[in-house]
PDB file of C-alpha atoms in Angstrom:
ATOM      1  CA  UNK G 117      15.005  10.057  -8.731  1.00  0.00           C
ATOM      2  CA  UNK G 118      17.406  10.540  -5.915  1.00  0.00           C
ATOM      3  CA  UNK G 119      16.711   8.098  -2.977  1.00  0.00           C
ATOM      4  CA  UNK G 120      17.161   4.640  -1.869  1.00  0.00           C
ATOM      5  CA  UNK G 121      15.881   1.825  -3.824  1.00  0.00           C
ATOM      6  CA  UNK G 122      15.653  -1.997  -3.013  1.00  0.00           C
ATOM      7  CA  UNK G 123      15.246  -4.624  -5.513  1.00  0.00           C
ATOM      8  CA  UNK G 124      13.484  -7.071  -5.953  1.00  0.00           C
ATOM      9  CA  UNK G 125      10.315  -6.040  -4.222  1.00  0.00           C
ATOM     10  CA  UNK G 126       9.060  -9.518  -3.965  1.00  0.00           C
ATOM     11  CA  UNK G 127      10.989 -12.639  -4.168  1.00  0.00           C
ATOM     12  CA  UNK G 128      10.030 -16.289  -3.645  1.00  0.00           C
ATOM     13  CA  UNK G 129      12.772 -19.007  -3.569  1.00  0.00           C
ATOM     14  CA  UNK G 130      13.287 -22.542  -2.284  1.00  0.00           C
ATOM     15  CA  UNK G 131      15.345 -23.468   0.781  1.00  0.00           C
ATOM     16  CA  UNK G 132      18.910 -24.066   0.145  1.00  0.00           C
ATOM     17  CA  UNK G 133      19.041 -21.532  -2.679  1.00  0.00           C
ATOM     18  CA  UNK G 134      21.303 -18.494  -2.629  1.00  0.00           C
ATOM     19  CA  UNK G 135      19.543 -15.123  -2.971  1.00  0.00           C
ATOM     20  CA  UNK G 136      20.840 -11.617  -3.165  1.00  0.00           C
ATOM     21  CA  UNK G 137      18.842  -8.510  -2.057  1.00  0.00           C
ATOM     22  CA  UNK G 138      20.074  -5.288  -3.679  1.00  0.00           C
ATOM     23  CA  UNK G 139      20.203  -1.866  -2.322  1.00  0.00           C
ATOM     24  CA  UNK G 140      21.347   1.297  -3.825  1.00  0.00           C
ATOM     25  CA  UNK G 141      21.210   4.933  -2.575  1.00  0.00           C
ATOM     26  CA  UNK G 142      22.245   8.101  -4.395  1.00  0.00           C
ATOM     27  CA  UNK G 143      22.797  10.521  -1.324  1.00  0.00           C
ATOM     28  CA  UNK G 144      26.375   9.360  -0.626  1.00  0.00           C
ATOM     29  CA  UNK G 145      25.401   8.447   2.893  1.00  0.00           C
ATOM     30  CA  UNK G 146      28.275   6.833   4.628  1.00  0.00           C
ATOM     31  CA  UNK G 147      26.142   4.484   6.812  1.00  0.00           C
ATOM     32  CA  UNK G 148      23.792   1.783   5.381  1.00  0.00           C
ATOM     33  CA  UNK G 149      21.922  -0.851   7.146  1.00  0.00           C
ATOM     34  CA  UNK G 150      19.961  -4.014   6.713  1.00  0.00           C
ATOM     35  CA  UNK G 151      17.028  -4.941   8.676  1.00  0.00           C
ATOM     36  CA  UNK G 152      14.543  -7.577   8.939  1.00  0.00           C
ATOM     37  CA  UNK G 153      10.803  -6.926  10.013  1.00  0.00           C
ATOM     38  CA  UNK G 154       8.668  -9.768  11.613  1.00  0.00           C
ATOM     39  CA  UNK G 155       5.700  -9.543  13.548  1.00  0.00           C
ATOM     40  CA  UNK G 156       6.430  -9.022  17.098  1.00  0.00           C
ATOM     41  CA  UNK G 157       9.894  -8.152  16.703  1.00  0.00           C
ATOM     42  CA  UNK G 158       9.774  -4.778  14.907  1.00  0.00           C
ATOM     43  CA  UNK G 159      13.015  -4.191  13.004  1.00  0.00           C
ATOM     44  CA  UNK G 160      15.966  -6.190  13.676  1.00  0.00           C
ATOM     45  CA  UNK G 161      19.298  -5.124  12.394  1.00  0.00           C
ATOM     46  CA  UNK G 162      21.257  -7.648  10.451  1.00  0.00           C
ATOM     47  CA  UNK G 163      24.313  -5.907   9.243  1.00  0.00           C
ATOM     48  CA  UNK G 164      25.388  -2.246   8.903  1.00  0.00           C
ATOM     49  CA  UNK G 165      28.315  -0.402   7.174  1.00  0.00           C
ATOM     50  CA  UNK G 166      30.147   2.619   8.094  1.00  0.00           C
ATOM     51  CA  UNK G 167      31.642   3.103   4.648  1.00  0.00           C
ATOM     52  CA  UNK G 168      32.910   1.179   1.579  1.00  0.00           C
ATOM     53  CA  UNK G 169      34.725  -1.885   2.652  1.00  0.00           C
ATOM     54  CA  UNK G 170      33.705  -1.436   6.319  1.00  0.00           C
ATOM     55  CA  UNK G 171      30.921  -3.747   7.602  1.00  0.00           C
ATOM     56  CA  UNK G 172      29.779  -5.076  10.908  1.00  0.00           C
ATOM     57  CA  UNK G 173      27.228  -7.539  12.402  1.00  0.00           C
ATOM     58  CA  UNK G 174      23.977  -6.318  13.942  1.00  0.00           C
ATOM     59  CA  UNK G 175      21.638  -8.436  16.167  1.00  0.00           C
ATOM     60  CA  UNK G 176      20.816 -11.184  13.814  1.00  0.00           C
ATOM     61  CA  UNK G 177      23.698 -11.827  11.457  1.00  0.00           C
ATOM     62  CA  UNK G 178      23.670 -15.443  11.147  1.00  0.00           C
ATOM     63  CA  UNK G 179      23.016 -16.823   7.740  1.00  0.00           C
ATOM     64  CA  UNK G 180      23.470 -13.491   6.021  1.00  0.00           C
ATOM     65  CA  UNK G 181      26.518 -12.009   4.240  1.00  0.00           C
ATOM     66  CA  UNK G 182      27.016  -8.420   3.123  1.00  0.00           C
ATOM     67  CA  UNK G 183      29.740  -6.602   1.013  1.00  0.00           C
ATOM     68  CA  UNK G 184      30.083  -2.884   0.094  1.00  0.00           C
ATOM     69  CA  UNK G 185      32.678  -2.238  -2.479  1.00  0.00           C
ATOM     70  CA  UNK G 186      30.840   0.995  -3.449  1.00  0.00           C
ATOM     71  CA  UNK G 187      29.444   3.561  -1.116  1.00  0.00           C
ATOM     72  CA  UNK G 188      26.227   3.590  -2.895  1.00  0.00           C
ATOM     73  CA  UNK G 189      25.534  -0.226  -3.139  1.00  0.00           C
ATOM     74  CA  UNK G 190      25.041  -2.597  -0.132  1.00  0.00           C
ATOM     75  CA  UNK G 191      23.684  -6.032  -1.213  1.00  0.00           C
ATOM     76  CA  UNK G 192      22.504  -8.615   1.205  1.00  0.00           C
ATOM     77  CA  UNK G 193      23.051 -12.356   0.333  1.00  0.00           C
ATOM     78  CA  UNK G 194      21.428 -15.458   1.902  1.00  0.00           C
ATOM     79  CA  UNK G 195      23.942 -18.049   1.125  1.00  0.00           C
ATOM     80  CA  UNK G 196      21.570 -21.029   1.798  1.00  0.00           C
ATOM     81  CA  UNK G 197      18.087 -19.711   2.484  1.00  0.00           C
ATOM     82  CA  UNK G 198      16.046 -21.359   5.300  1.00  0.00           C
ATOM     83  CA  UNK G 199      12.431 -20.863   6.099  1.00  0.00           C
ATOM     84  CA  UNK G 200      13.111 -18.795   9.077  1.00  0.00           C
ATOM     85  CA  UNK G 201      14.429 -16.168   6.838  1.00  0.00           C
ATOM     86  CA  UNK G 202      11.177 -15.541   5.283  1.00  0.00           C
ATOM     87  CA  UNK G 203      10.670 -11.901   6.233  1.00  0.00           C
ATOM     88  CA  UNK G 204      10.239  -8.413   4.954  1.00  0.00           C
ATOM     89  CA  UNK G 205      13.719  -6.766   4.548  1.00  0.00           C
ATOM     90  CA  UNK G 206      14.592  -3.161   4.669  1.00  0.00           C
ATOM     91  CA  UNK G 207      17.773  -1.315   3.656  1.00  0.00           C
ATOM     92  CA  UNK G 208      18.287   2.243   5.216  1.00  0.00           C
ATOM     93  CA  UNK G 209      21.156   4.797   4.973  1.00  0.00           C
ATOM     94  CA  UNK G 210      22.044   7.875   6.923  1.00  0.00           C
ATOM     95  CA  UNK G 211      24.688  10.416   7.227  1.00  0.00           C
ATOM     96  CA  UNK G 212      27.499   9.536   9.659  1.00  0.00           C
ATOM     97  CA  UNK G 213      28.464  12.248  12.165  1.00  0.00           C
ATOM     98  CA  UNK G 214      25.168  14.037  12.045  1.00  0.00           C
ATOM     99  CA  UNK G 215      23.259  12.290  14.629  1.00  0.00           C
ATOM    100  CA  UNK G 216      20.266  14.446  14.329  1.00  0.00           C
ATOM    101  CA  UNK G 217      19.564  12.800  10.985  1.00  0.00           C
ATOM    102  CA  UNK G 218      17.198   9.969  10.640  1.00  0.00           C
ATOM    103  CA  UNK G 219      17.480   6.742   8.663  1.00  0.00           C
ATOM    104  CA  UNK G 220      16.065   6.873   5.153  1.00  0.00           C
ATOM    105  CA  UNK G 221      14.551   3.695   4.120  1.00  0.00           C
ATOM    106  CA  UNK G 222      13.787   1.652   0.903  1.00  0.00           C
ATOM    107  CA  UNK G 223      10.551   0.303   0.299  1.00  0.00           C
ATOM    108  CA  UNK G 224      11.285  -3.103   1.443  1.00  0.00           C
ATOM    109  CA  UNK G 225      11.687  -6.628  -0.113  1.00  0.00           C
ATOM    110  CA  UNK G 226       9.123  -9.298   0.912  1.00  0.00           C
ATOM    111  CA  UNK G 227      11.085 -12.467   0.735  1.00  0.00           C
ATOM    112  CA  UNK G 228       9.207 -15.878   1.060  1.00  0.00           C
ATOM    113  CA  UNK G 229      11.165 -19.095   1.248  1.00  0.00           C
ATOM    114  CA  UNK G 230       9.469 -22.285   0.418  1.00  0.00           C
TER     115      UNK G 230
ATOM    116  CA  UNK X 118      22.617  -1.757  26.099  1.00  0.00           C
ATOM    117  CA  UNK X 119      20.036   0.676  24.715  1.00  0.00           C
ATOM    118  CA  UNK X 120      16.453  -0.561  24.545  1.00  0.00           C
ATOM    119  CA  UNK X 121      13.222   1.101  23.120  1.00  0.00           C
ATOM    120  CA  UNK X 122       9.946  -0.207  24.468  1.00  0.00           C
ATOM    121  CA  UNK X 123       6.475   0.372  22.949  1.00  0.00           C
ATOM    122  CA  UNK X 124       3.994  -1.123  25.397  1.00  0.00           C
ATOM    123  CA  UNK X 125       0.899  -0.862  23.280  1.00  0.00           C
ATOM    124  CA  UNK X 126       0.820  -3.383  20.429  1.00  0.00           C
ATOM    125  CA  UNK X 127      -2.545  -1.789  19.164  1.00  0.00           C
ATOM    126  CA  UNK X 128      -4.283   1.262  19.567  1.00  0.00           C
ATOM    127  CA  UNK X 129      -7.487   2.643  18.071  1.00  0.00           C
ATOM    128  CA  UNK X 130      -8.981   6.338  17.815  1.00  0.00           C
ATOM    129  CA  UNK X 131     -12.137   7.829  16.433  1.00  0.00           C
ATOM    130  CA  UNK X 132     -11.608  10.007  13.444  1.00  0.00           C
ATOM    131  CA  UNK X 133     -10.984  13.544  14.477  1.00  0.00           C
ATOM    132  CA  UNK X 134      -9.962  12.455  18.147  1.00  0.00           C
ATOM    133  CA  UNK X 135      -6.663  12.585  19.609  1.00  0.00           C
ATOM    134  CA  UNK X 136      -4.439   9.637  20.384  1.00  0.00           C
ATOM    135  CA  UNK X 137      -1.357   9.124  22.207  1.00  0.00           C
ATOM    136  CA  UNK X 138       1.356   6.517  21.585  1.00  0.00           C
ATOM    137  CA  UNK X 139       3.737   5.636  24.174  1.00  0.00           C
ATOM    138  CA  UNK X 140       7.529   4.945  23.942  1.00  0.00           C
ATOM    139  CA  UNK X 141      10.243   4.411  26.726  1.00  0.00           C
ATOM    140  CA  UNK X 142      13.910   3.908  26.258  1.00  0.00           C
ATOM    141  CA  UNK X 143      16.910   2.919  28.414  1.00  0.00           C
ATOM    142  CA  UNK X 144      20.026   4.594  27.945  1.00  0.00           C
ATOM    143  CA  UNK X 145      22.981   5.811  29.870  1.00  0.00           C
ATOM    144  CA  UNK X 146      23.914   8.339  27.063  1.00  0.00           C
ATOM    145  CA  UNK X 147      23.308  12.051  27.483  1.00  0.00           C
ATOM    146  CA  UNK X 148      23.584  12.959  23.778  1.00  0.00           C
ATOM    147  CA  UNK X 149      20.914  11.046  21.687  1.00  0.00           C
ATOM    148  CA  UNK X 150      18.054  11.683  19.256  1.00  0.00           C
ATOM    149  CA  UNK X 151      14.556  10.243  19.073  1.00  0.00           C
ATOM    150  CA  UNK X 152      12.332   9.669  16.017  1.00  0.00           C
ATOM    151  CA  UNK X 153       8.842   8.494  15.139  1.00  0.00           C
ATOM    152  CA  UNK X 154       8.386   6.628  11.849  1.00  0.00           C
ATOM    153  CA  UNK X 155       5.019   5.720  10.308  1.00  0.00           C
ATOM    154  CA  UNK X 156       4.552   2.550   8.186  1.00  0.00           C
ATOM    155  CA  UNK X 157       1.322   2.412   6.368  1.00  0.00           C
ATOM    156  CA  UNK X 158       0.218  -0.832   4.709  1.00  0.00           C
ATOM    157  CA  UNK X 159       2.303   0.174   1.609  1.00  0.00           C
ATOM    158  CA  UNK X 160       5.490  -0.713   3.802  1.00  0.00           C
ATOM    159  CA  UNK X 161       7.162   2.488   3.398  1.00  0.00           C
ATOM    160  CA  UNK X 162       9.014   3.918   6.431  1.00  0.00           C
ATOM    161  CA  UNK X 163       7.956   7.558   6.827  1.00  0.00           C
ATOM    162  CA  UNK X 164       9.580   9.899   9.232  1.00  0.00           C
ATOM    163  CA  UNK X 165       6.995  11.522  11.356  1.00  0.00           C
ATOM    164  CA  UNK X 166       8.926  13.619  13.793  1.00  0.00           C
ATOM    165  CA  UNK X 167      12.376  13.923  15.478  1.00  0.00           C
ATOM    166  CA  UNK X 168      13.377  15.140  18.933  1.00  0.00           C
ATOM    167  CA  UNK X 169      16.903  16.131  20.115  1.00  0.00           C
ATOM    168  CA  UNK X 170      17.544  15.081  23.611  1.00  0.00           C
ATOM    169  CA  UNK X 171      19.371  18.475  24.504  1.00  0.00           C
ATOM    170  CA  UNK X 172      16.218  20.329  23.523  1.00  0.00           C
ATOM    171  CA  UNK X 173      13.685  21.004  26.262  1.00  0.00           C
ATOM    172  CA  UNK X 174      11.008  22.131  23.903  1.00  0.00           C
ATOM    173  CA  UNK X 175       8.811  19.254  22.591  1.00  0.00           C
ATOM    174  CA  UNK X 176       8.931  18.953  18.748  1.00  0.00           C
ATOM    175  CA  UNK X 177       5.796  19.583  16.734  1.00  0.00           C
ATOM    176  CA  UNK X 178       4.951  18.665  13.006  1.00  0.00           C
ATOM    177  CA  UNK X 179       1.431  20.009  12.101  1.00  0.00           C
ATOM    178  CA  UNK X 180      -0.829  17.509  13.864  1.00  0.00           C
ATOM    179  CA  UNK X 181       1.882  15.511  15.395  1.00  0.00           C
ATOM    180  CA  UNK X 182       3.674  16.413  18.612  1.00  0.00           C
ATOM    181  CA  UNK X 183       5.786  14.807  21.177  1.00  0.00           C
ATOM    182  CA  UNK X 184       5.906  14.716  24.899  1.00  0.00           C
ATOM    183  CA  UNK X 185       9.496  14.290  25.637  1.00  0.00           C
ATOM    184  CA  UNK X 186      10.416  13.658  29.303  1.00  0.00           C
ATOM    185  CA  UNK X 187      14.148  13.020  29.450  1.00  0.00           C
ATOM    186  CA  UNK X 188      14.304  12.222  33.146  1.00  0.00           C
ATOM    187  CA  UNK X 189      11.714   9.572  32.796  1.00  0.00           C
ATOM    188  CA  UNK X 190      13.134   8.363  29.465  1.00  0.00           C
ATOM    189  CA  UNK X 191       9.882   8.725  27.848  1.00  0.00           C
ATOM    190  CA  UNK X 192       8.864   9.936  24.250  1.00  0.00           C
ATOM    191  CA  UNK X 193       5.407   9.759  23.384  1.00  0.00           C
ATOM    192  CA  UNK X 194       3.723  10.635  20.212  1.00  0.00           C
ATOM    193  CA  UNK X 195       0.273  12.619  20.154  1.00  0.00           C
ATOM    194  CA  UNK X 196      -1.790  12.739  16.881  1.00  0.00           C
ATOM    195  CA  UNK X 197      -4.429  15.456  16.984  1.00  0.00           C
ATOM    196  CA  UNK X 198      -7.447  15.476  14.702  1.00  0.00           C
ATOM    197  CA  UNK X 199      -6.882  11.875  13.662  1.00  0.00           C
ATOM    198  CA  UNK X 200      -7.455  11.127  10.051  1.00  0.00           C
ATOM    199  CA  UNK X 201      -8.096   7.838   8.145  1.00  0.00           C
ATOM    200  CA  UNK X 202      -4.693   8.264   6.626  1.00  0.00           C
ATOM    201  CA  UNK X 203      -2.975   8.048   9.936  1.00  0.00           C
ATOM    202  CA  UNK X 204      -3.921   4.475  10.298  1.00  0.00           C
ATOM    203  CA  UNK X 205      -0.501   2.634  10.252  1.00  0.00           C
ATOM    204  CA  UNK X 206       2.125   1.022  12.388  1.00  0.00           C
ATOM    205  CA  UNK X 207       4.214   3.458  14.335  1.00  0.00           C
ATOM    206  CA  UNK X 208       7.736   2.936  15.313  1.00  0.00           C
ATOM    207  CA  UNK X 209       9.704   4.819  17.911  1.00  0.00           C
ATOM    208  CA  UNK X 210      13.528   4.906  17.323  1.00  0.00           C
ATOM    209  CA  UNK X 211      16.571   6.046  19.173  1.00  0.00           C
ATOM    210  CA  UNK X 212      19.815   7.294  17.860  1.00  0.00           C
ATOM    211  CA  UNK X 213      23.117   7.512  19.669  1.00  0.00           C
ATOM    212  CA  UNK X 214      26.053   8.130  17.429  1.00  0.00           C
ATOM    213  CA  UNK X 215      25.432   5.954  14.288  1.00  0.00           C
ATOM    214  CA  UNK X 216      23.513   3.302  16.232  1.00  0.00           C
ATOM    215  CA  UNK X 217      19.808   3.037  15.840  1.00  0.00           C
ATOM    216  CA  UNK X 218      17.440   1.094  18.129  1.00  0.00           C
ATOM    217  CA  UNK X 219      13.702   0.462  17.245  1.00  0.00           C
ATOM    218  CA  UNK X 220      10.725  -0.452  19.308  1.00  0.00           C
ATOM    219  CA  UNK X 221       8.377  -3.324  18.270  1.00  0.00           C
ATOM    220  CA  UNK X 222       5.672  -0.839  16.979  1.00  0.00           C
ATOM    221  CA  UNK X 223       2.198   0.213  17.613  1.00  0.00           C
ATOM    222  CA  UNK X 224      -0.514  -0.621  15.143  1.00  0.00           C
ATOM    223  CA  UNK X 225      -2.973   2.418  14.902  1.00  0.00           C
ATOM    224  CA  UNK X 226      -6.484   1.764  13.692  1.00  0.00           C
ATOM    225  CA  UNK X 227      -8.652   5.035  12.903  1.00  0.00           C
ATOM    226  CA  UNK X 228     -12.325   4.429  13.294  1.00  0.00           C
ATOM    227  CA  UNK X 229     -14.556   6.542  10.876  1.00  0.00           C
TER     228      UNK X 229
END
C-alpha cells in the first residue's frame, strides 16, 4: 500500500548503542520530517529534508543524525543513545510548494533506552 | 518565531454534546494554513480539518468545524454530537511555506 511507513514500531536498546529508525514514503513527497513526541511538549522537530541530499536542523537536533540519499527514505540515527532520547518518534512527509497540504505521518516508533 | 498555543491540556465532554478546543498562534505572515490533527491511543496522526488563512469561511468536515478568527489569531475546533471514538489527543498545527509548528495538544475524554 502507498503511504509512509516507519520501522521498527517498538525498539528497546541500551545507552551508548547506535540505533537507526527507518522511514519510507511512496508519494514522492519532497519534504520529510522527523519529530519526537514527549508528554507536555507535543511534537518537536528534530530534522527535516527538502529533497534528496538536503537536510536541515530542527528544534532539537543534538544527538541525532539524518541522511537522505533517496527521495523516499529518510532514516534517523541516534549515534550513542541516551536515556533522554526515550520517546515516540514520528516521521512525516508533505509536498513542497503546496502549502495547503498537511503533513502525512507514519505510525511512530516507540523507543526505550535503558 | 511562529508559536502555537493550546491552553487546555485536558477537556471532557458528554457523549452527544458539543465541545470546543482552543488554539492560538503567533505569526507575522499573511499567507499560512492551519490544521487540526487527532491522535487516538493507536498513536496515528489523523488529519481532521484544514483552513486556509485567506479564506474567510470557516472550514467544516461533518461533525467537525472551526472558528477561525484571523485578526485574533485564533483557530478553535468544534466537535458536535461527540462520540466515544472522538476520544483522543488533538493537535493544532500551523504551516507557513514548508515549516510546520504544533501546539502541545489537548487530551479529549468523552464520557458515556
